[in-house]
């Protein structure tokens, strides 16, 4: 189900709770909402659809990917970026990393570890910030 985009900064500034297997329906709604906004959005976190759970969905080189409970365990190559967000007006400058290693759970809640670089890494970092309640 395509959900409405959350724009309340007080809600978005709250940390998200860990996701559980019971949250797979939320991930499906997140994917459908991301797909509906594909023209202007490359990634979303569950709090952007009003659910405070650690779930992100993003464009991974042309195919959508979902992560449950993602966390960055290693990063390298800092740089300054300017980003926009579907939930917030305008753009903001922020520090990002060129390469990140992410520990997460897949749709079967199996733990995975994967390295991402470039644009995909930047998207993931933005969405993990949402999970942490960080508004840039």
Short mmCIF file of C-alpha atoms in Angstrom, two decimals:
data_model
loop_
_atom_site.label_atom_id
_atom_site.label_comp_id
_atom_site.label_asym_id
_atom_site.label_seq_id
_atom_site.Cartn_x
_atom_site.Cartn_y
_atom_site.Cartn_z
CA UNK A 1 0.00 0.00 0.00
CA UNK A 2 1.32 3.45 -0.91
CA UNK A 3 1.43 5.53 2.25
CA UNK A 4 1.44 9.27 2.84
CA UNK A 5 4.86 10.90 3.33
CA UNK A 6 5.54 11.99 6.92
CA UNK A 7 6.68 15.61 7.07
CA UNK A 8 6.51 16.30 10.84
CA UNK A 9 10.09 17.11 11.96
CA UNK A 10 9.29 16.22 15.60
CA UNK A 11 8.24 12.71 14.56
CA UNK A 12 11.17 12.33 12.13
CA UNK A 13 13.65 13.39 14.86
CA UNK A 14 12.78 10.36 17.01
CA UNK A 15 14.94 7.22 16.92
CA UNK A 16 13.38 4.16 15.35
CA UNK A 17 12.90 0.86 17.20
CA UNK A 18 14.46 -2.38 15.94
CA UNK A 19 12.49 -4.17 13.23
CA UNK A 20 11.19 -7.70 13.75
CA UNK A 21 9.90 -10.35 11.31
CA UNK A 22 6.37 -9.09 12.05
CA UNK A 23 7.37 -5.83 10.27
CA UNK A 24 7.68 -7.37 6.79
CA UNK A 25 4.36 -5.77 5.78
CA UNK A 26 5.82 -2.35 6.62
CA UNK A 27 8.76 -3.10 4.31
CA UNK A 28 6.32 -3.91 1.51
CA UNK A 29 4.47 -0.62 2.05
CA UNK A 30 7.83 1.17 2.08
CA UNK A 31 8.78 -0.38 -1.27
CA UNK A 32 5.43 0.47 -2.83
CA UNK A 33 5.65 4.06 -1.57
CA UNK A 34 9.23 4.39 -2.86
CA UNK A 35 8.14 3.04 -6.25
CA UNK A 36 5.28 5.55 -6.36
CA UNK A 37 7.81 8.37 -5.81
CA UNK A 38 10.58 6.98 -8.07
CA UNK A 39 10.73 10.18 -10.14
CA UNK A 40 12.01 12.23 -7.20
CA UNK A 41 13.20 9.75 -4.59
CA UNK A 42 15.91 7.05 -4.46
CA UNK A 43 15.52 5.84 -0.88
CA UNK A 44 13.18 5.85 2.09
CA UNK A 45 13.18 4.91 5.74
CA UNK A 46 10.09 3.58 7.52
CA UNK A 47 9.68 6.76 9.57
CA UNK A 48 9.05 8.60 6.29
CA UNK A 49 5.78 6.65 6.05
CA UNK A 50 4.94 7.19 9.72
CA UNK A 51 6.42 4.00 11.21
CA UNK A 52 9.30 4.21 13.72
CA UNK A 53 11.06 0.98 12.77
CA UNK A 54 14.64 0.44 11.52
CA UNK A 55 13.75 -0.45 7.93
CA UNK A 56 15.12 1.20 4.79
CA UNK A 57 14.46 0.69 1.08
CA UNK A 58 16.61 2.14 -1.69
CA UNK A 59 17.69 1.97 -5.30
CA UNK A 60 20.72 -0.34 -5.45
CA UNK A 61 22.04 0.20 -8.98
CA UNK A 62 18.63 -0.12 -10.62
CA UNK A 63 17.00 -2.70 -8.32
CA UNK A 64 15.25 -1.90 -5.06
CA UNK A 65 16.72 -3.38 -1.89
CA UNK A 66 15.35 -3.55 1.66
CA UNK A 67 17.40 -3.66 4.84
CA UNK A 68 16.13 -4.39 8.32
CA UNK A 69 18.13 -2.99 11.26
CA UNK A 70 21.01 -1.60 9.18
CA UNK A 71 24.08 -0.19 10.84
CA UNK A 72 27.35 1.06 9.43
CA UNK A 73 30.27 -0.88 10.87
CA UNK A 74 33.07 0.66 8.79
CA UNK A 75 33.47 3.78 6.64
CA UNK A 76 36.18 5.52 4.64
CA UNK A 77 36.70 8.49 2.37
CA UNK A 78 34.80 11.39 3.95
CA UNK A 79 33.35 14.09 1.69
CA UNK A 80 30.77 16.87 1.81
CA UNK A 81 27.45 16.31 0.06
CA UNK A 82 24.26 18.28 -0.45
CA UNK A 83 21.04 16.33 -0.15
CA UNK A 84 17.32 16.77 -0.42
CA UNK A 85 14.60 14.67 1.18
CA UNK A 86 10.99 13.89 0.33
CA UNK A 87 10.05 14.56 3.98
CA UNK A 88 11.83 17.92 4.26
CA UNK A 89 11.86 21.11 2.20
CA UNK A 90 15.06 22.23 0.47
CA UNK A 91 18.56 20.78 0.53
CA UNK A 92 21.19 20.56 3.26
CA UNK A 93 24.93 20.01 3.38
CA UNK A 94 26.20 16.96 5.25
CA UNK A 95 29.27 14.77 5.66
CA UNK A 96 29.18 11.39 3.93
CA UNK A 97 31.59 8.49 3.31
CA UNK A 98 32.61 7.18 -0.12
CA UNK A 99 32.67 3.58 1.11
CA UNK A 100 30.64 1.96 3.89
CA UNK A 101 30.31 -1.56 5.23
CA UNK A 102 26.77 -2.25 6.45
CA UNK A 103 25.54 -5.00 8.73
CA UNK A 104 21.82 -5.63 8.22
CA UNK A 105 19.14 -8.29 8.07
CA UNK A 106 17.49 -9.33 4.81
CA UNK A 107 13.80 -10.17 4.29
CA UNK A 108 14.36 -13.60 5.90
CA UNK A 109 16.05 -11.85 8.86
CA UNK A 110 19.39 -13.41 8.04
CA UNK A 111 22.30 -11.19 9.05
CA UNK A 112 24.37 -9.93 6.14
CA UNK A 113 27.47 -7.76 5.76
CA UNK A 114 28.03 -5.85 2.53
CA UNK A 115 30.20 -2.98 1.30
CA UNK A 116 28.63 -0.19 -0.72
CA UNK A 117 30.34 2.69 -2.51
CA UNK A 118 29.51 5.91 -4.30
CA UNK A 119 25.92 7.02 -4.83
CA UNK A 120 24.40 3.88 -3.29
CA UNK A 121 26.50 4.38 -0.14
CA UNK A 122 25.29 7.97 0.08
CA UNK A 123 21.63 6.90 -0.18
CA UNK A 124 22.06 4.27 2.55
CA UNK A 125 23.75 6.78 4.87
CA UNK A 126 20.86 9.23 4.42
CA UNK A 127 18.29 6.54 5.24
CA UNK A 128 20.22 5.24 8.27
CA UNK A 129 20.29 8.85 9.52
CA UNK A 130 16.48 8.76 9.34
CA UNK A 131 16.49 5.61 11.52
CA UNK A 132 18.63 7.48 14.05
CA UNK A 133 16.33 10.52 14.07
CA UNK A 134 19.00 12.65 12.39
CA UNK A 135 17.56 15.41 10.22
CA UNK A 136 20.10 16.98 7.93
#
